[in-house]
Amino acid sequence: RGHGATKAADAPLGKFADSDGIAKVIADVDAVHDLIAKEHPGLPVMAFGHSLGASIALNFVLRHSQRVHAAA
């Protein structure tokens, strides 16, 4: 998945998937969280973002509040 400069050349801007795009992006964030938590157990987690990233971070916090220590 990508957006802006990270999207595939033939992908329409703002389209993450054929269906449930934001849910899939949140699942991607969840997977990255799991990877980092495994490599750095016990460290607090802070969710933050800018623009679309802020919306993604907020959605992650709303769905997984027990896994986040702070948000900005």
PDB file of C-alpha atoms in Angstrom:
ATOM      1  CA  ARG A   1       0.000   0.000   0.000  1.00  0.00           C
ATOM      2  CA  GLY A   2       1.133   3.532  -0.573  1.00  0.00           C
ATOM      3  CA  HIS A   3       0.031   7.131  -0.814  1.00  0.00           C
ATOM      4  CA  GLY A   4       1.590  10.071  -2.591  1.00  0.00           C
ATOM      5  CA  ALA A   5       5.192   9.340  -3.561  1.00  0.00           C
ATOM      6  CA  THR A   6       5.034   5.755  -2.216  1.00  0.00           C
ATOM      7  CA  LYS A   7       2.079   4.571  -4.294  1.00  0.00           C
ATOM      8  CA  ALA A   8       2.518   2.336  -7.319  1.00  0.00           C
ATOM      9  CA  ALA A   9       2.812   4.301 -10.562  1.00  0.00           C
ATOM     10  CA  ASP A  10      -0.394   2.781 -11.959  1.00  0.00           C
ATOM     11  CA  ALA A  11      -2.436   3.091  -8.727  1.00  0.00           C
ATOM     12  CA  PRO A  12      -4.970   5.887  -8.300  1.00  0.00           C
ATOM     13  CA  LEU A  13      -4.057   8.461  -5.650  1.00  0.00           C
ATOM     14  CA  GLY A  14      -5.681   7.729  -2.292  1.00  0.00           C
ATOM     15  CA  LYS A  15      -6.686   4.147  -3.068  1.00  0.00           C
ATOM     16  CA  PHE A  16      -5.203   1.641  -0.624  1.00  0.00           C
ATOM     17  CA  ALA A  17      -7.180  -1.428  -1.729  1.00  0.00           C
ATOM     18  CA  ASP A  18     -10.227  -2.481  -3.738  1.00  0.00           C
ATOM     19  CA  SER A  19     -12.220  -2.743  -0.489  1.00  0.00           C
ATOM     20  CA  ASP A  20     -11.727  -1.884   3.192  1.00  0.00           C
ATOM     21  CA  GLY A  21      -8.631   0.186   2.401  1.00  0.00           C
ATOM     22  CA  ILE A  22      -8.373   2.043   5.714  1.00  0.00           C
ATOM     23  CA  ALA A  23      -8.989  -1.171   7.683  1.00  0.00           C
ATOM     24  CA  LYS A  24      -6.122  -2.765   5.769  1.00  0.00           C
ATOM     25  CA  VAL A  25      -3.850   0.198   6.475  1.00  0.00           C
ATOM     26  CA  ILE A  26      -4.716  -0.074  10.194  1.00  0.00           C
ATOM     27  CA  ALA A  27      -3.877  -3.796   9.999  1.00  0.00           C
ATOM     28  CA  ASP A  28      -0.518  -2.810   8.466  1.00  0.00           C
ATOM     29  CA  VAL A  29       0.121  -0.437  11.387  1.00  0.00           C
ATOM     30  CA  ASP A  30      -0.856  -3.233  13.784  1.00  0.00           C
ATOM     31  CA  ALA A  31       1.643  -5.587  12.119  1.00  0.00           C
ATOM     32  CA  VAL A  32       4.423  -2.989  12.359  1.00  0.00           C
ATOM     33  CA  HIS A  33       3.512  -2.442  16.022  1.00  0.00           C
ATOM     34  CA  ASP A  34       3.810  -6.198  16.659  1.00  0.00           C
ATOM     35  CA  LEU A  35       7.211  -6.341  14.978  1.00  0.00           C
ATOM     36  CA  ILE A  36       8.571  -3.398  16.967  1.00  0.00           C
ATOM     37  CA  ALA A  37       7.088  -4.694  20.249  1.00  0.00           C
ATOM     38  CA  LYS A  38       8.745  -8.066  19.645  1.00  0.00           C
ATOM     39  CA  GLU A  39      12.132  -6.446  19.002  1.00  0.00           C
ATOM     40  CA  HIS A  40      11.803  -3.931  21.869  1.00  0.00           C
ATOM     41  CA  PRO A  41       9.612  -5.510  24.576  1.00  0.00           C
ATOM     42  CA  GLY A  42       8.406  -3.288  27.387  1.00  0.00           C
ATOM     43  CA  LEU A  43       8.955   0.049  25.662  1.00  0.00           C
ATOM     44  CA  PRO A  44       5.986   2.451  25.683  1.00  0.00           C
ATOM     45  CA  VAL A  45       4.194   3.100  22.397  1.00  0.00           C
ATOM     46  CA  MET A  46       3.261   6.556  21.129  1.00  0.00           C
ATOM     47  CA  ALA A  47       1.058   6.979  18.069  1.00  0.00           C
ATOM     48  CA  PHE A  48       1.396  10.143  16.005  1.00  0.00           C
ATOM     49  CA  GLY A  49       0.965  11.320  12.458  1.00  0.00           C
ATOM     50  CA  HIS A  50       0.507  14.296  10.168  1.00  0.00           C
ATOM     51  CA  SER A  51      -2.349  14.836   7.732  1.00  0.00           C
ATOM     52  CA  LEU A  52      -3.527  11.414   6.510  1.00  0.00           C
ATOM     53  CA  GLY A  53      -1.052   9.839   8.935  1.00  0.00           C
ATOM     54  CA  ALA A  54      -2.846  11.536  11.839  1.00  0.00           C
ATOM     55  CA  SER A  55      -6.125   9.966  10.727  1.00  0.00           C
ATOM     56  CA  ILE A  56      -4.452   6.567  10.496  1.00  0.00           C
ATOM     57  CA  ALA A  57      -2.823   6.996  13.927  1.00  0.00           C
ATOM     58  CA  LEU A  58      -6.138   8.066  15.475  1.00  0.00           C
ATOM     59  CA  ASN A  59      -7.932   5.079  13.947  1.00  0.00           C
ATOM     60  CA  PHE A  60      -5.229   2.766  15.309  1.00  0.00           C
ATOM     61  CA  VAL A  61      -5.581   4.281  18.795  1.00  0.00           C
ATOM     62  CA  LEU A  62      -9.376   3.978  18.688  1.00  0.00           C
ATOM     63  CA  ARG A  63      -9.171   0.303  17.696  1.00  0.00           C
ATOM     64  CA  HIS A  64      -6.188  -0.649  19.887  1.00  0.00           C
ATOM     65  CA  SER A  65      -6.167   1.812  22.808  1.00  0.00           C
ATOM     66  CA  GLN A  66      -4.845  -0.834  25.204  1.00  0.00           C
ATOM     67  CA  ARG A  67      -1.654  -1.063  23.120  1.00  0.00           C
ATOM     68  CA  VAL A  68      -0.832   2.672  23.018  1.00  0.00           C
ATOM     69  CA  HIS A  69       0.587   4.710  25.913  1.00  0.00           C
ATOM     70  CA  ALA A  70       0.234   8.164  24.324  1.00  0.00           C
ATOM     71  CA  ALA A  71      -0.954   9.868  21.145  1.00  0.00           C
ATOM     72  CA  ALA A  72      -0.115  13.193  19.538  1.00  0.00           C
TER      73      ALA A  72
END
